Amino acid sequence: MTTPPLPRANHPRHRAFTYLTGQYDNLGDALLRRAFISELAPVGEWHVYVGHAPSDYVGALDVPPGTVLYTSRSRWWGSAVATLCRRDRGTFFANPGEISSTPVELVLGTMGAFLAAAARAGGNPAFRLGVGARDRRRPLSLGHEVAARLVTRNVWRDAVSRDLFGRGDVAPDWAFALPARADGASRDLVVLSYRGDRPQPSDAALSTIAAWAASRRLRLAVVAQTRRDLPASRDLAGRLGAPLLHAASGDLTEIESVARSAYARAVVVLSNRIHALIVAAVDGAAVGAVLAHPDVKIARTLAAGRLTVRPVDHEAGPDTLTSYLDEVAASRAVQTAAVDEAAVALRALASEVLGTRERVVAP
């Protein structure tokens, strides 16, 4: 996958404006946004602010041909305002992913509210699709609260987020719409992919996981899905006595290739990263979560994607953990069907959004 060029605008009749910034070393951040823009590509010519994102992140977005990329926020902002204020010229899409009550998100929410208001004044639609809220604390949440009131439609990535803001619908996270990647090899792995900034499962829990895998003649592997997870993942692999599968270059394209190749060969993937679990399920693995910390968003996010995942505490004991792993492995067919349903729901949402755009700008 190569980095898209920076084409010059050719002033088509309809433009779509969004910003796709995120954690630039995080594969999940790039993949959910790739699926988002891919499913909505027919809306028009895309104008995307990426800031100072490195080339591997921009390449991982795999934006539609003809997309205009902006590194200057002021240039993107000026083009968006000028377009959205004119009838039948543009659509605004908020950046999908997680929001929280921080000073940065107050600015982004306020910016989104202003662009939604500009779109409304110009008779153009604006959407917030696939947003998940970590919290809602005023005054820092006010920008997103106002934006949620002004857009044509709110669709959250989980029911808790929708309830926090009190309006809108719920649909699966955009990553569920990713095409599955299979390498044709048999499934013989149990893969662990854990955040480096959260407590890791105990040695006792890892011992139970290793024993369960050995009893089923499955091999263990550890995957680092972000560059920042690599030191903790190396330690986890050492404690587990398993190989660490990682991208030597740290390039997101290579990270994706390594991670998804492992997921496509996995019977079970255990993680506390939402998008490790979603992508692994898309690639056909059964997913579960053995956690050394309270679950804040895994179960609620996956439930919106039709995946019922019950995280289990790492101190639950060998018998409970063994039963849990049996349960996860046995759910693989059900989870695969759920992923298919989630993808269908997202494609239906995209079709509805495209139809809404046509209705809003009709004479």
Coordinates of C-alpha atoms in Angstrom, one line a residue:
M1 CA 0.0 0.0 0.0
T2 CA 1.5 3.3 -1.1
T3 CA 1.0 6.8 0.3
P4 CA -1.6 8.6 -1.7
P5 CA -0.3 11.8 -3.5
L6 CA -1.5 15.3 -2.7
P7 CA -3.7 16.1 -5.8
R8 CA -4.9 19.5 -6.6
A9 CA -8.7 20.1 -6.3
N10 CA -10.6 20.0 -9.6
H11 CA -13.7 21.7 -8.1
P12 CA -16.3 18.9 -8.6
R13 CA -20.0 19.5 -7.9
H14 CA -19.9 17.9 -4.5
R15 CA -17.2 17.6 -1.9
A16 CA -16.9 15.6 1.4
F17 CA -14.9 17.2 4.2
T18 CA -13.5 15.2 7.2
Y19 CA -10.4 15.1 9.3
L20 CA -8.9 11.7 10.0
T21 CA -6.3 12.4 12.7
G22 CA -5.6 9.9 15.5
Q23 CA -2.8 8.0 17.2
Y24 CA -0.5 7.8 14.2
D25 CA 1.3 4.7 15.5
N26 CA -2.0 2.8 16.2
L27 CA -3.1 0.4 13.5
G28 CA -6.6 0.3 14.8
D29 CA -7.0 4.1 14.4
A30 CA -6.0 3.9 10.7
L31 CA -8.1 0.8 9.9
L32 CA -11.4 2.0 11.3
R33 CA -11.0 5.3 9.3
R34 CA -10.0 3.3 6.2
A35 CA -13.3 1.4 6.4
F36 CA -15.2 4.6 7.1
I37 CA -14.0 6.5 4.1
S38 CA -14.1 3.4 1.9
E39 CA -17.8 2.7 2.6
L40 CA -18.7 6.4 2.0
A41 CA -16.5 7.0 -0.9
P42 CA -19.3 7.6 -3.5
V43 CA -20.5 10.8 -1.7
G44 CA -18.1 12.9 -3.8
E45 CA -14.6 14.2 -3.9
W46 CA -13.0 13.8 -0.4
H47 CA -11.1 16.6 1.2
V48 CA -9.3 15.2 4.2
Y49 CA -7.2 17.0 6.9
V50 CA -4.4 14.6 8.1
G51 CA -2.3 17.2 9.9
H52 CA 1.4 16.1 10.2
A53 CA 0.6 12.4 10.0
P54 CA 3.6 10.3 8.9
S55 CA 3.4 8.7 5.5
D56 CA 2.8 5.2 6.8
Y57 CA -0.4 6.3 8.6
V58 CA -1.6 8.2 5.5
G59 CA -0.9 5.2 3.4
A60 CA -2.7 2.9 5.8
L61 CA -5.9 5.1 5.4
D62 CA -6.0 4.0 1.7
V63 CA -8.2 7.0 0.8
P64 CA -10.2 6.9 -2.4
P65 CA -8.5 8.0 -5.7
G66 CA -8.7 11.8 -6.2
T67 CA -8.8 12.6 -2.5
V68 CA -7.3 16.0 -1.6
L69 CA -5.2 15.7 1.5
Y70 CA -4.4 18.7 3.7
T71 CA -1.5 19.2 6.1
S72 CA -2.7 22.8 6.8
R73 CA -5.7 23.0 9.1
S74 CA -6.4 26.6 8.1
R75 CA -6.5 25.7 4.4
W76 CA -8.7 22.7 5.0
W77 CA -11.0 24.8 7.3
G78 CA -11.3 27.7 4.8
S79 CA -12.1 25.3 1.9
A80 CA -14.7 23.5 4.1
V81 CA -16.5 26.7 5.3
A82 CA -16.5 28.2 1.8
T83 CA -18.0 24.9 0.3
L84 CA -20.5 24.0 3.1
C85 CA -22.1 27.5 3.0
R86 CA -23.1 27.0 -0.6
R87 CA -26.1 24.9 -1.5
D88 CA -25.5 21.4 -2.9
R89 CA -21.7 21.7 -2.7
G90 CA -20.5 19.6 0.3
T91 CA -21.0 17.3 3.2
F92 CA -19.2 17.4 6.6
F93 CA -18.3 14.2 8.4
A94 CA -16.9 14.2 11.9
N95 CA -13.9 12.1 12.5
P96 CA -15.0 8.6 13.7
G97 CA -13.4 7.1 16.8
E98 CA -13.2 8.0 20.4
I99 CA -13.9 11.4 22.0
S100 CA -13.3 12.5 25.6
S101 CA -13.7 15.5 27.8
T102 CA -10.3 17.1 27.2
P103 CA -9.2 20.6 26.0
V104 CA -8.2 19.2 22.7
E105 CA -11.6 17.6 22.2
L106 CA -13.3 20.8 23.2
V107 CA -11.6 22.5 20.3
L108 CA -12.4 19.6 17.9
G109 CA -16.0 19.4 19.0
T110 CA -16.4 23.2 18.6
M111 CA -14.9 23.0 15.2
G112 CA -17.3 20.3 14.3
A113 CA -20.2 22.2 15.6
F114 CA -19.3 25.3 13.5
L115 CA -18.9 23.2 10.3
A116 CA -22.3 21.5 11.1
A117 CA -23.9 24.9 11.4
A118 CA -22.3 26.1 8.2
A119 CA -23.6 23.0 6.4
R120 CA -27.1 23.5 7.8
A121 CA -27.0 27.2 6.7
G122 CA -26.0 26.1 3.2
G123 CA -28.6 23.4 3.0
N124 CA -26.0 20.7 3.1
P125 CA -25.8 17.6 5.4
A126 CA -23.4 16.9 8.2
F127 CA -22.9 13.6 10.0
R128 CA -21.3 12.1 13.1
L129 CA -20.9 8.4 12.4
G130 CA -19.0 5.9 14.5
V131 CA -18.1 8.2 17.4
G132 CA -17.6 6.6 20.8
A133 CA -17.6 8.7 24.0
R134 CA -15.3 7.9 26.9
D135 CA -17.2 10.4 29.1
R136 CA -19.2 13.6 29.1
R137 CA -17.9 16.2 31.5
R138 CA -18.8 19.9 31.1
P139 CA -17.5 22.3 30.1
L140 CA -15.0 20.2 28.1
S141 CA -17.8 18.2 26.4
L142 CA -19.8 21.2 25.3
G143 CA -18.3 21.3 21.8
H144 CA -19.3 17.8 21.0
E145 CA -22.7 18.3 22.7
V146 CA -23.5 21.3 20.4
A147 CA -22.2 19.4 17.4
A148 CA -24.4 16.4 18.2
R149 CA -27.4 18.7 18.2
L150 CA -26.6 20.4 14.8
V151 CA -25.7 17.5 12.6
T152 CA -28.1 15.8 10.3
R153 CA -27.6 12.5 11.9
N154 CA -25.7 11.0 14.9
V155 CA -24.8 7.4 14.9
W156 CA -22.7 6.2 17.8
R157 CA -20.5 3.2 18.0
D158 CA -22.1 1.9 21.2
A159 CA -25.2 2.4 23.3
V160 CA -23.4 3.9 26.3
S161 CA -22.0 6.7 24.2
R162 CA -25.5 7.4 22.7
D163 CA -27.0 7.5 26.2
L164 CA -24.3 9.8 27.5
F165 CA -25.2 12.4 24.9
G166 CA -28.9 11.6 24.8
R167 CA -29.6 11.5 21.0
G168 CA -28.9 9.5 18.0
D169 CA -28.6 5.8 16.9
V170 CA -26.1 3.0 17.4
A171 CA -24.2 1.1 14.7
P172 CA -21.1 -1.1 14.8
D173 CA -17.6 0.4 14.8
W174 CA -16.5 1.0 11.2
A175 CA -13.7 -1.6 11.5
F176 CA -16.3 -4.3 11.2
A177 CA -16.7 -3.3 7.5
L178 CA -13.0 -4.2 6.7
P179 CA -12.6 -7.0 4.2
A180 CA -11.4 -10.2 5.8
R181 CA -7.8 -11.1 5.2
A182 CA -6.9 -14.9 5.1
D183 CA -3.5 -16.3 4.2
G184 CA -4.8 -19.8 3.4
A185 CA -2.9 -21.4 6.3
S186 CA -4.5 -23.7 8.8
R187 CA -5.5 -22.2 12.2
D188 CA -3.0 -23.3 14.8
L189 CA -2.3 -20.2 17.0
V190 CA -3.5 -18.6 20.2
V191 CA -2.5 -14.9 19.9
L192 CA -2.3 -12.3 22.7
S193 CA -2.2 -8.6 21.8
Y194 CA -2.2 -6.3 24.9
R195 CA -1.9 -2.6 25.5
G196 CA 1.4 -1.4 26.9
D197 CA -0.2 1.2 29.1
R198 CA -2.5 -1.2 31.0
P199 CA -1.7 -3.9 33.6
Q200 CA -0.9 -7.3 31.9
P201 CA -2.4 -10.7 32.8
S202 CA -0.6 -12.4 35.8
D203 CA 1.9 -15.2 35.4
A204 CA -0.7 -17.6 36.8
A205 CA -3.2 -16.6 34.1
L206 CA -0.6 -16.9 31.4
S207 CA 0.3 -20.3 32.6
T208 CA -3.3 -21.4 32.3
I209 CA -3.5 -20.0 28.8
A210 CA -0.3 -21.8 27.8
A211 CA -1.6 -25.1 29.3
W212 CA -4.9 -24.7 27.5
A213 CA -3.1 -24.0 24.1
A214 CA -0.8 -27.0 24.6
S215 CA -3.7 -29.3 25.4
R216 CA -5.1 -28.5 22.0
R217 CA -1.8 -28.6 20.1
L218 CA -2.0 -24.8 19.4
R219 CA 1.0 -22.6 19.3
L220 CA 1.3 -19.3 21.2
A221 CA 2.2 -15.9 19.8
V222 CA 2.2 -12.3 20.9
V223 CA 1.4 -9.4 18.5
A224 CA 2.1 -5.7 19.1
Q225 CA -0.6 -3.8 17.2
T226 CA 1.0 -0.4 18.0
R227 CA 4.6 0.8 18.2
R228 CA 4.0 2.0 21.7
D229 CA 3.0 -1.6 22.8
L230 CA 6.3 -3.1 21.7
P231 CA 8.3 -3.0 25.0
A232 CA 5.4 -4.5 27.0
S233 CA 4.6 -7.0 24.3
R234 CA 8.3 -8.2 24.4
D235 CA 8.0 -8.7 28.1
L236 CA 4.7 -10.5 27.8
A237 CA 6.1 -12.8 25.1
G238 CA 9.0 -13.6 27.5
R239 CA 6.8 -14.4 30.4
L240 CA 4.6 -16.5 28.2
G241 CA 7.5 -18.3 26.5
A242 CA 6.1 -17.4 23.1
P243 CA 7.5 -15.6 20.0
L244 CA 6.8 -11.9 19.5
L245 CA 5.5 -11.2 16.0
H246 CA 6.3 -7.7 15.2
A247 CA 7.2 -5.3 12.3
A248 CA 10.9 -4.6 12.5
S249 CA 10.4 -1.3 10.6
G250 CA 7.5 -0.1 12.8
D251 CA 5.7 0.9 9.5
L252 CA 2.0 0.5 9.9
T253 CA 1.7 -1.3 6.6
E254 CA 4.1 -4.0 7.9
I255 CA 2.4 -3.9 11.4
E256 CA -0.9 -4.7 9.6
S257 CA 0.6 -7.5 7.5
V258 CA 2.2 -9.2 10.5
A259 CA -0.8 -8.8 12.8
R260 CA -3.5 -9.8 10.4
S261 CA -1.5 -12.8 9.1
A262 CA -1.4 -14.0 12.7
Y263 CA -5.1 -13.3 13.2
A264 CA -5.9 -15.2 10.1
R265 CA -4.1 -18.2 11.5
A266 CA -5.5 -17.9 15.0
V267 CA -8.1 -20.1 16.7
V268 CA -8.4 -17.6 19.6
V269 CA -7.2 -14.0 20.0
L270 CA -7.1 -12.5 23.5
S271 CA -6.6 -8.7 23.9
N272 CA -7.6 -5.6 25.7
R273 CA -7.4 -3.5 22.5
I274 CA -10.8 -3.0 20.9
H275 CA -9.5 -2.9 17.4
A276 CA -7.3 -5.9 17.9
L277 CA -10.4 -7.8 18.8
I278 CA -12.5 -6.4 16.0
V279 CA -9.9 -7.0 13.3
A280 CA -9.1 -10.5 14.6
A281 CA -12.8 -11.3 14.5
V282 CA -13.0 -9.9 11.0
D283 CA -10.1 -12.2 10.0
G284 CA -12.0 -15.2 11.4
A285 CA -10.6 -15.8 14.9
A286 CA -12.6 -16.2 18.0
V287 CA -12.0 -13.3 20.4
G288 CA -11.9 -12.9 24.1
A289 CA -10.5 -10.7 26.9
V290 CA -8.6 -11.9 29.9
L291 CA -8.2 -8.6 31.8
A292 CA -6.0 -7.4 34.7
H293 CA -8.1 -4.2 34.9
P294 CA -11.8 -3.2 34.8
D295 CA -13.5 -3.3 31.4
V296 CA -14.4 0.2 30.3
K297 CA -15.3 -0.1 26.7
I298 CA -14.6 -3.6 25.2
A299 CA -18.0 -5.3 25.9
R300 CA -20.1 -2.2 25.0
T301 CA -18.3 -1.6 21.7
L302 CA -18.3 -5.1 20.5
A303 CA -21.9 -5.6 21.5
A304 CA -22.9 -2.9 19.0
G305 CA -21.1 -5.0 16.4
R306 CA -23.3 -8.0 17.3
L307 CA -20.3 -9.6 19.2
T308 CA -21.0 -10.8 22.7
V309 CA -17.7 -10.9 24.4
R310 CA -17.6 -11.3 28.2
P311 CA -14.3 -10.2 29.6
V312 CA -12.9 -12.3 32.5
D313 CA -10.7 -11.3 35.3
H314 CA -7.2 -12.7 35.1
E315 CA -7.4 -13.8 38.8
A316 CA -10.5 -16.0 38.1
G317 CA -8.5 -19.2 38.7
P318 CA -7.4 -22.0 36.4
D319 CA -10.7 -23.9 36.2
T320 CA -12.6 -20.7 35.4
L321 CA -10.1 -19.5 32.8
T322 CA -10.0 -22.9 31.2
S323 CA -13.7 -22.9 30.9
Y324 CA -13.7 -19.4 29.5
L325 CA -11.2 -20.3 26.8
D326 CA -13.3 -23.3 25.9
E327 CA -16.3 -21.0 25.6
V328 CA -14.4 -18.5 23.5
A329 CA -13.1 -21.1 21.1
A330 CA -16.6 -22.7 20.7
S331 CA -18.1 -19.3 19.8
R332 CA -16.0 -18.9 16.7
A333 CA -18.8 -19.7 14.2
V334 CA -21.3 -17.5 16.0
Q335 CA -18.8 -14.7 16.2
T336 CA -18.1 -15.0 12.4
A337 CA -21.8 -14.7 11.7
A338 CA -22.0 -11.7 14.0
V339 CA -19.2 -10.0 12.1
D340 CA -21.0 -10.6 8.8
E341 CA -24.2 -9.1 10.2
A342 CA -22.2 -6.0 11.5
A343 CA -20.7 -5.5 8.0
V344 CA -24.1 -5.6 6.4
A345 CA -25.5 -3.1 8.9
L346 CA -22.6 -0.7 8.2
R347 CA -23.2 -1.0 4.4
A348 CA -26.9 -0.3 5.0
L349 CA -25.9 2.8 7.1
A350 CA -23.6 4.0 4.3
S351 CA -26.5 3.7 1.8
E352 CA -28.8 5.6 4.1
V353 CA -26.3 8.4 4.5
L354 CA -25.8 8.7 0.8
G355 CA -29.6 8.8 0.3
T356 CA -29.8 11.4 3.0
R357 CA -27.3 13.6 1.2
E358 CA -29.3 13.4 -1.9
R359 CA -32.6 14.3 -0.1
V360 CA -31.0 17.2 1.8
V361 CA -29.6 18.9 -1.3
A362 CA -32.6 18.2 -3.6
P363 CA -34.2 21.3 -5.0

